[in-house]
Short mmCIF file of C-alpha atoms and ligand atoms in Angstrom, two decimals:
data_model
loop_
_atom_site.label_atom_id
_atom_site.label_comp_id
_atom_site.label_asym_id
_atom_site.label_seq_id
_atom_site.Cartn_x
_atom_site.Cartn_y
_atom_site.Cartn_z
CA MET A 1 50.60 30.08 -75.52
CA THR A 2 51.38 26.69 -74.33
CA SER A 3 48.95 24.24 -75.96
CA GLU A 4 47.52 21.14 -74.28
CA PHE A 5 49.85 19.08 -76.24
CA ASP A 6 53.03 20.93 -75.16
CA LEU A 7 51.70 20.75 -71.57
CA ILE A 8 51.29 17.05 -71.74
CA ARG A 9 54.63 16.63 -73.69
CA GLN A 10 56.67 18.81 -71.12
CA HIS A 11 55.36 17.42 -67.85
CA PHE A 12 53.39 14.10 -68.15
CA SER A 13 55.44 12.15 -70.82
CA ARG A 14 58.17 10.37 -68.99
CA PRO A 15 58.96 6.92 -70.21
CA ALA A 16 56.60 4.33 -69.11
CA PRO A 17 58.66 0.86 -69.54
CA SER A 18 55.86 -1.33 -68.19
CA ALA A 19 53.26 -0.32 -70.96
CA ILE A 20 53.08 -1.49 -74.75
CA LEU A 21 52.21 2.02 -75.40
CA GLY A 22 52.06 4.77 -72.91
CA VAL A 23 51.00 8.60 -73.17
CA GLY A 24 50.60 10.02 -76.85
CA ASP A 25 48.10 7.95 -78.73
CA ASP A 26 44.24 7.48 -78.39
CA ALA A 27 44.60 4.98 -75.55
CA ALA A 28 47.51 3.25 -73.59
CA LEU A 29 48.27 -0.37 -74.48
CA LEU A 30 48.70 -2.67 -71.23
CA GLN A 31 49.47 -6.16 -70.81
CA PRO A 32 48.23 -7.60 -67.58
CA THR A 33 50.33 -10.33 -66.10
CA GLN A 34 49.25 -13.96 -66.70
CA ASP A 35 46.72 -15.48 -63.99
CA HIS A 36 46.15 -12.13 -62.17
CA CYS A 37 43.02 -9.91 -62.21
CA LEU A 38 42.99 -6.08 -62.37
CA ALA A 39 42.01 -3.94 -59.55
CA VAL A 40 40.89 -0.53 -60.64
CA SER A 41 40.15 2.54 -58.61
CA SER A 42 39.76 6.28 -59.08
CA ASP A 43 39.55 9.17 -56.88
CA THR A 44 39.03 12.84 -57.44
CA LEU A 45 40.55 15.67 -55.64
CA LEU A 46 38.88 19.01 -55.94
CA ALA A 47 40.13 22.26 -54.89
CA GLY A 48 38.24 23.83 -51.95
CA VAL A 49 36.87 20.38 -51.26
CA HIS A 50 39.68 18.15 -50.81
CA PHE A 51 42.63 20.52 -50.31
CA PHE A 52 43.14 24.10 -50.25
CA PRO A 53 43.39 26.11 -53.76
CA ASN A 54 46.79 27.24 -52.73
CA ALA A 55 48.18 24.02 -51.56
CA ASP A 56 51.65 23.25 -52.31
CA PRO A 57 51.55 21.71 -55.78
CA LEU A 58 54.51 19.21 -54.91
CA ASP A 59 52.54 17.69 -52.04
CA LEU A 60 49.48 17.80 -54.01
CA GLY A 61 51.07 15.72 -56.88
CA TRP A 62 52.17 13.26 -54.34
CA LYS A 63 48.89 13.07 -52.62
CA ALA A 64 46.77 12.76 -55.74
CA LEU A 65 48.57 9.45 -56.43
CA ALA A 66 49.20 8.40 -52.96
CA VAL A 67 45.50 8.43 -51.90
CA ASN A 68 44.77 6.24 -55.05
CA LEU A 69 47.40 3.68 -54.21
CA SER A 70 46.09 3.47 -50.65
CA ASP A 71 42.94 1.88 -52.26
CA LEU A 72 44.92 -0.50 -54.17
CA ALA A 73 46.93 -1.36 -50.97
CA ALA A 74 43.57 -2.13 -49.24
CA MET A 75 42.78 -4.50 -51.86
CA GLY A 76 46.07 -6.31 -51.53
CA ALA A 77 46.93 -5.21 -55.25
CA LEU A 78 50.37 -4.44 -56.64
CA PRO A 79 50.12 -1.20 -58.37
CA ARG A 80 51.18 -1.30 -62.05
CA TRP A 81 49.69 1.91 -64.02
CA VAL A 82 48.04 5.18 -63.59
CA THR A 83 46.06 7.64 -65.50
CA LEU A 84 45.77 11.37 -64.73
CA ALA A 85 42.80 13.47 -65.56
CA LEU A 86 43.62 17.24 -64.92
CA THR A 87 41.28 20.29 -65.07
CA LEU A 88 43.33 23.52 -64.67
CA PRO A 89 41.98 27.18 -64.57
CA ASN A 90 45.09 28.11 -66.47
CA VAL A 91 48.53 27.00 -67.50
CA ASP A 92 51.09 27.80 -64.85
CA ALA A 93 54.38 26.14 -65.86
CA ALA A 94 55.92 26.32 -62.34
CA TRP A 95 52.85 24.87 -60.78
CA LEU A 96 52.67 22.02 -63.22
CA ASN A 97 56.34 21.30 -62.92
CA ALA A 98 56.05 21.12 -59.05
CA PHE A 99 52.88 18.97 -59.33
CA ALA A 100 54.23 16.54 -61.92
CA THR A 101 57.56 16.26 -59.74
CA GLY A 102 55.39 15.13 -56.76
CA PHE A 103 53.41 12.88 -58.72
CA TYR A 104 56.21 11.21 -60.33
CA ASP A 105 58.07 10.90 -57.21
CA CYS A 106 55.16 8.85 -55.86
CA ALA A 107 54.88 7.08 -59.06
CA LYS A 108 58.53 6.00 -58.77
CA ARG A 109 58.48 5.27 -55.20
CA TYR A 110 55.61 2.64 -55.88
CA GLY A 111 56.69 1.30 -59.16
CA VAL A 112 53.73 2.47 -61.22
CA ASP A 113 53.77 4.25 -64.81
CA LEU A 114 51.75 7.25 -65.78
CA VAL A 115 50.37 5.90 -69.34
CA GLY A 116 47.82 8.36 -70.08
CA GLY A 117 45.34 10.78 -69.17
CA ASP A 118 43.16 13.82 -70.13
CA THR A 119 43.92 17.69 -69.82
CA THR A 120 41.07 20.26 -69.78
CA ARG A 121 40.29 23.89 -68.57
CA GLY A 122 38.11 24.48 -65.75
CA GLY A 123 38.10 24.78 -61.84
CA LEU A 124 41.23 22.82 -60.53
CA SER A 125 40.44 19.06 -60.18
CA ILE A 126 42.63 16.04 -60.25
CA THR A 127 41.29 12.71 -61.07
CA VAL A 128 43.66 9.74 -60.82
CA THR A 129 42.96 6.22 -61.78
CA VAL A 130 45.15 3.55 -60.62
CA ILE A 131 45.50 -0.04 -61.98
CA GLY A 132 46.90 -2.73 -59.99
CA GLU A 133 47.09 -6.61 -60.14
CA VAL A 134 45.96 -9.45 -57.92
CA PRO A 135 46.70 -13.32 -58.51
CA LEU A 136 43.73 -15.16 -59.69
CA ASP A 137 43.40 -18.94 -59.48
CA THR A 138 41.76 -19.82 -62.54
CA SER A 139 41.81 -23.49 -61.92
CA GLN A 140 38.77 -23.06 -59.62
CA HIS A 141 35.28 -22.27 -60.83
CA PRO A 142 34.56 -19.59 -60.22
CA PRO A 143 38.23 -18.31 -60.40
CA VAL A 144 39.44 -17.27 -56.81
CA THR A 145 41.46 -14.01 -56.20
CA GLN A 146 43.77 -13.25 -53.57
CA ALA A 147 42.26 -9.67 -53.17
CA LEU A 148 41.54 -8.42 -49.70
CA ARG A 149 37.90 -7.34 -49.59
CA ARG A 150 35.51 -5.64 -47.31
CA ASP A 151 33.33 -8.46 -47.08
CA GLY A 152 35.48 -11.07 -45.54
CA ALA A 153 35.38 -10.26 -41.74
CA ARG A 154 34.34 -13.27 -39.65
CA LEU A 155 33.43 -13.95 -36.07
CA GLY A 156 36.52 -14.18 -33.77
CA ASP A 157 38.68 -12.20 -36.10
CA MET A 158 40.95 -9.43 -34.42
CA VAL A 159 40.77 -5.95 -35.69
CA TRP A 160 44.01 -4.50 -36.76
CA VAL A 161 45.41 -0.87 -37.73
CA SER A 162 48.44 -0.05 -39.17
CA GLY A 163 50.66 3.02 -38.24
CA GLU A 164 49.09 5.63 -35.92
CA LEU A 165 45.82 7.53 -36.06
CA GLY A 166 44.57 11.15 -35.71
CA ALA A 167 47.83 13.23 -36.94
CA ALA A 168 46.53 14.21 -40.24
CA ALA A 169 43.13 15.26 -38.80
CA LEU A 170 44.81 17.44 -36.17
CA ALA A 171 47.04 19.06 -38.80
CA LEU A 172 43.55 19.70 -40.40
CA ALA A 173 42.19 21.27 -37.25
CA ASP A 174 45.25 23.35 -37.13
CA LEU A 175 44.89 24.75 -40.59
CA GLN A 176 41.40 25.46 -39.99
CA ALA A 177 42.43 27.31 -36.83
CA CYS A 178 40.53 25.04 -34.48
CA ILE A 179 43.49 24.59 -32.36
CA ALA A 180 47.07 25.79 -32.40
CA LEU A 181 49.65 23.14 -32.45
CA ASP A 182 53.23 23.73 -31.33
CA LYS A 183 55.70 23.87 -34.07
CA SER A 184 57.12 20.36 -33.97
CA SER A 185 53.90 18.63 -33.78
CA LYS A 186 52.56 20.87 -36.43
CA ASN A 187 55.34 20.11 -38.84
CA LEU A 188 55.06 16.39 -38.11
CA PHE A 189 51.31 16.20 -38.65
CA THR A 190 51.20 18.46 -41.58
CA GLN A 191 53.56 15.94 -43.24
CA ARG A 192 51.00 13.17 -42.42
CA LEU A 193 48.29 15.34 -44.06
CA HIS A 194 49.91 16.35 -47.13
CA ARG A 195 52.37 13.38 -47.81
CA PRO A 196 50.26 10.23 -46.93
CA THR A 197 52.35 7.06 -47.18
CA PRO A 198 50.02 4.18 -48.82
CA ARG A 199 50.61 0.93 -47.26
CA VAL A 200 51.20 -0.91 -50.43
CA GLU A 201 53.83 -3.27 -48.96
CA LEU A 202 51.56 -4.25 -46.05
CA GLY A 203 48.74 -4.69 -48.41
CA LEU A 204 50.60 -7.22 -50.35
CA ALA A 205 51.98 -8.96 -47.37
CA LEU A 206 48.27 -9.23 -45.94
CA ARG A 207 47.23 -11.50 -48.88
CA GLY A 208 46.43 -15.01 -47.44
CA ILE A 209 46.28 -13.53 -43.94
CA ALA A 210 43.86 -10.81 -43.53
CA HIS A 211 40.12 -11.71 -43.99
CA SER A 212 39.19 -8.12 -44.78
CA ALA A 213 40.76 -4.83 -45.15
CA ILE A 214 39.84 -1.20 -45.84
CA ASP A 215 42.13 2.17 -45.92
CA ILE A 216 41.25 4.71 -43.61
CA SER A 217 40.58 7.89 -45.52
CA ASP A 218 37.31 8.83 -43.68
CA GLY A 219 38.01 7.97 -40.03
CA LEU A 220 38.61 4.69 -38.22
CA LEU A 221 34.85 4.31 -37.33
CA ALA A 222 33.50 5.16 -40.58
CA ASP A 223 35.72 2.82 -42.57
CA LEU A 224 35.81 0.03 -40.08
CA GLY A 225 31.88 0.51 -40.41
CA HIS A 226 31.94 -0.24 -44.18
CA ILE A 227 33.89 -3.67 -43.42
CA LEU A 228 31.11 -4.41 -40.85
CA VAL A 229 28.14 -3.82 -42.89
CA ALA A 230 29.65 -5.54 -46.15
CA SER A 231 30.50 -8.59 -43.74
CA GLY A 232 27.29 -8.71 -41.70
CA VAL A 233 29.16 -8.37 -38.43
CA GLY A 234 29.85 -6.02 -35.35
CA ALA A 235 33.00 -5.02 -33.68
CA VAL A 236 34.41 -4.00 -30.49
CA LEU A 237 37.25 -1.68 -30.05
CA ASN A 238 39.27 -0.60 -26.99
CA TYR A 239 40.08 2.99 -26.94
CA ALA A 240 43.06 2.62 -24.59
CA GLN A 241 44.68 0.22 -27.33
CA LEU A 242 44.47 2.53 -30.39
CA PRO A 243 47.86 3.55 -31.73
CA ILE A 244 48.19 7.17 -30.93
CA HIS A 245 51.41 9.17 -31.46
CA SER A 246 52.75 10.45 -28.07
CA GLU A 247 52.62 14.08 -29.40
CA VAL A 248 48.88 13.39 -30.05
CA ARG A 249 48.39 11.92 -26.49
CA ASN A 250 50.13 15.11 -24.99
CA ILE A 251 47.44 17.32 -26.54
CA ALA A 252 45.20 18.64 -23.68
CA ASN A 253 42.08 18.90 -25.67
CA LEU A 254 41.15 15.26 -25.10
CA ASN A 255 37.74 15.55 -26.78
CA LEU A 256 39.31 16.83 -29.92
CA VAL A 257 42.04 14.10 -29.81
CA GLN A 258 39.50 11.32 -29.54
CA ARG A 259 37.40 12.65 -32.47
CA CYS A 260 40.57 12.99 -34.57
CA VAL A 261 41.57 9.47 -33.71
CA LEU A 262 38.34 7.70 -34.04
CA ALA A 263 36.70 9.92 -36.73
CA GLY A 264 39.41 12.04 -38.43
CA GLY A 265 40.03 11.21 -41.99
CA ASP A 266 43.17 11.21 -44.32
CA ASP A 267 45.38 9.09 -42.31
CA TYR A 268 45.52 6.35 -45.15
CA GLU A 269 46.53 3.56 -42.78
CA LEU A 270 45.07 0.00 -43.17
CA CYS A 271 42.29 -1.28 -40.98
CA PHE A 272 42.11 -5.16 -41.28
CA THR A 273 40.70 -8.27 -39.61
CA ALA A 274 42.63 -11.43 -39.23
CA PRO A 275 42.06 -14.65 -37.20
CA LEU A 276 43.47 -14.92 -33.80
CA ALA A 277 45.91 -17.39 -35.06
CA ALA A 278 47.49 -14.86 -37.46
CA GLN A 279 48.84 -12.85 -34.29
CA GLN A 280 52.44 -14.10 -34.36
CA VAL A 281 52.62 -13.79 -38.12
CA LEU A 282 51.52 -10.18 -37.92
CA GLU A 283 53.75 -9.33 -35.31
CA LYS A 284 56.61 -10.57 -37.35
CA LEU A 285 55.29 -8.69 -40.35
CA ALA A 286 55.35 -5.46 -38.24
CA GLN A 287 58.91 -6.12 -37.50
CA ASP A 288 59.90 -6.81 -41.09
CA LEU A 289 58.34 -3.82 -42.58
CA ASP A 290 59.04 -1.59 -39.53
CA LEU A 291 55.61 -0.68 -39.35
CA LYS A 292 53.37 -0.52 -36.19
CA LEU A 293 50.77 -2.96 -36.44
CA THR A 294 48.26 -2.79 -33.57
CA ALA A 295 45.27 -5.18 -32.48
CA ILE A 296 42.62 -2.82 -31.41
CA GLY A 297 39.63 -4.95 -30.91
CA TYR A 298 37.67 -8.06 -32.36
CA ILE A 299 34.68 -8.83 -34.60
CA GLU A 300 31.52 -9.93 -32.81
CA ALA A 301 28.04 -10.79 -33.63
CA GLY A 302 25.79 -7.92 -34.47
CA LYS A 303 26.49 -4.55 -35.92
CA GLY A 304 28.16 -1.44 -35.68
CA VAL A 305 31.19 -0.56 -33.58
CA ARG A 306 31.31 -0.43 -29.74
CA VAL A 307 34.07 1.59 -28.49
CA LEU A 308 35.19 0.70 -24.84
CA ASP A 309 37.08 2.90 -22.53
CA GLY A 310 39.88 1.85 -20.31
CA GLU A 311 37.46 0.61 -17.66
CA GLY A 312 35.56 -1.37 -20.22
CA ASN A 313 32.47 0.92 -20.38
CA THR A 314 30.98 1.94 -23.63
CA MET A 315 32.02 5.26 -24.80
CA LEU A 316 29.52 7.40 -26.65
CA VAL A 317 30.94 8.14 -29.96
CA SER A 318 29.64 9.16 -33.38
CA GLN A 319 30.15 6.53 -35.87
CA HIS A 320 30.80 8.96 -38.62
CA GLY A 321 33.81 10.99 -39.86
CA TYR A 322 33.93 14.62 -39.23
CA ASP A 323 34.04 16.74 -42.26
CA HIS A 324 34.91 20.20 -40.30
CA PHE A 325 35.75 20.71 -36.61
CA GLU A 326 33.83 23.10 -34.29
CA LYS A 327 35.69 25.84 -32.86
CA GLN A 328 36.78 25.11 -29.36
P1 LIG B 1 42.30 12.66 -77.23
O1 LIG B 1 42.06 13.91 -77.84
O2 LIG B 1 42.49 11.78 -78.09
O3 LIG B 1 41.56 12.22 -75.97
P2 LIG B 1 44.24 13.84 -75.55
O4 LIG B 1 44.72 15.35 -76.37
O5 LIG B 1 43.28 14.04 -74.60
O6 LIG B 1 44.06 12.92 -76.68
O7 LIG B 1 45.60 13.25 -75.08
C1 LIG B 1 46.79 13.00 -75.86
C2 LIG B 1 47.47 11.97 -75.05
O8 LIG B 1 48.07 12.53 -74.00
C3 LIG B 1 46.68 10.76 -74.64
O9 LIG B 1 47.64 9.53 -74.81
C4 LIG B 1 46.45 10.93 -73.35
O10 LIG B 1 46.27 9.78 -72.49
C5 LIG B 1 47.62 11.77 -72.73
N1 LIG B 1 47.36 12.76 -71.70
C6 LIG B 1 46.44 13.65 -71.64
N2 LIG B 1 46.43 14.48 -70.64
C7 LIG B 1 47.28 13.82 -69.80
C8 LIG B 1 47.57 14.00 -68.59
N3 LIG B 1 47.42 14.99 -67.81
N4 LIG B 1 48.62 13.20 -67.99
C9 LIG B 1 49.26 12.24 -68.60
N5 LIG B 1 48.96 11.84 -70.02
C10 LIG B 1 47.88 12.66 -70.51
MG1 LIG B 2 41.41 13.43 -74.20
#
């Protein structure tokens, strides 16, 4: 019988050089960088709710960390440390090995150290807590952080989005048998769904440029909506300007594509607002990061999002993320 301690030692005890003390004691010991504040965020992934119980553990390990890093990216925080609370129905060494490999792959790619966690028996559930850092100017009172927040959007800001939208939601629609994607699209979109790329470098680069930011986990309209509520403003988006992958554009079911692009979750791109004057800086940044950045609309007085079609007419769309797809 593998004990809880063997399990932790075997799978989750790689060195954590950035910690004073990592896995193994009652708590990890961490030293924050001087003149920084901590950005702390947790997300839980539940089997049957956030992933299929038979999901590939290698992908799951990656995604469990990646979705948390996406929250730090949206704050403009530099990821430093992570803890992992695992609830497992049984000890399956092959599953754990693959899960840990995916998790550590992501940790290595983004420079975070796993420094602790918890392991219990029960229905499969994965809770990750990430800790990042943001510079803090303590010479001012109260101290001022460079963090990107939801409440900073201002009139005259343009609304931007990174990468492309809708692919992850289409992969989910395919998995749920709502549509049948062709093989090449399916591979591409499924990768987006299972192996999201947290936009950490972008978040860091947006410090001092963006007025507000959020990551798109629940769909563009829902997540931009959070910025608008927090900032007390409204926004206009031009549907024709939204960055949509050419293979998504080619899908015949326009209604489904529209829903996936506007309201589909799991893309983990950043949506942010920045003053008009930042446009050139952002275009240069897109080149430097080799990441598409697209201006998709602007902030206006009022509340909520208005989406305009190619002719400038207001489209009728739900403001909310979709948690399931109707059969077509
Ligand atoms: P305690 O009983 O004091 O809570 P645990 O047995 O839960 O201690 O954990 C022992 C050590 O292993 C702690 O340092 C804890 O942070 C770490 N740990 C437990 N589970 C995990 C995990 N899934 N991943 C990483 N570290 C873990
Ligand atoms: Mg414990």
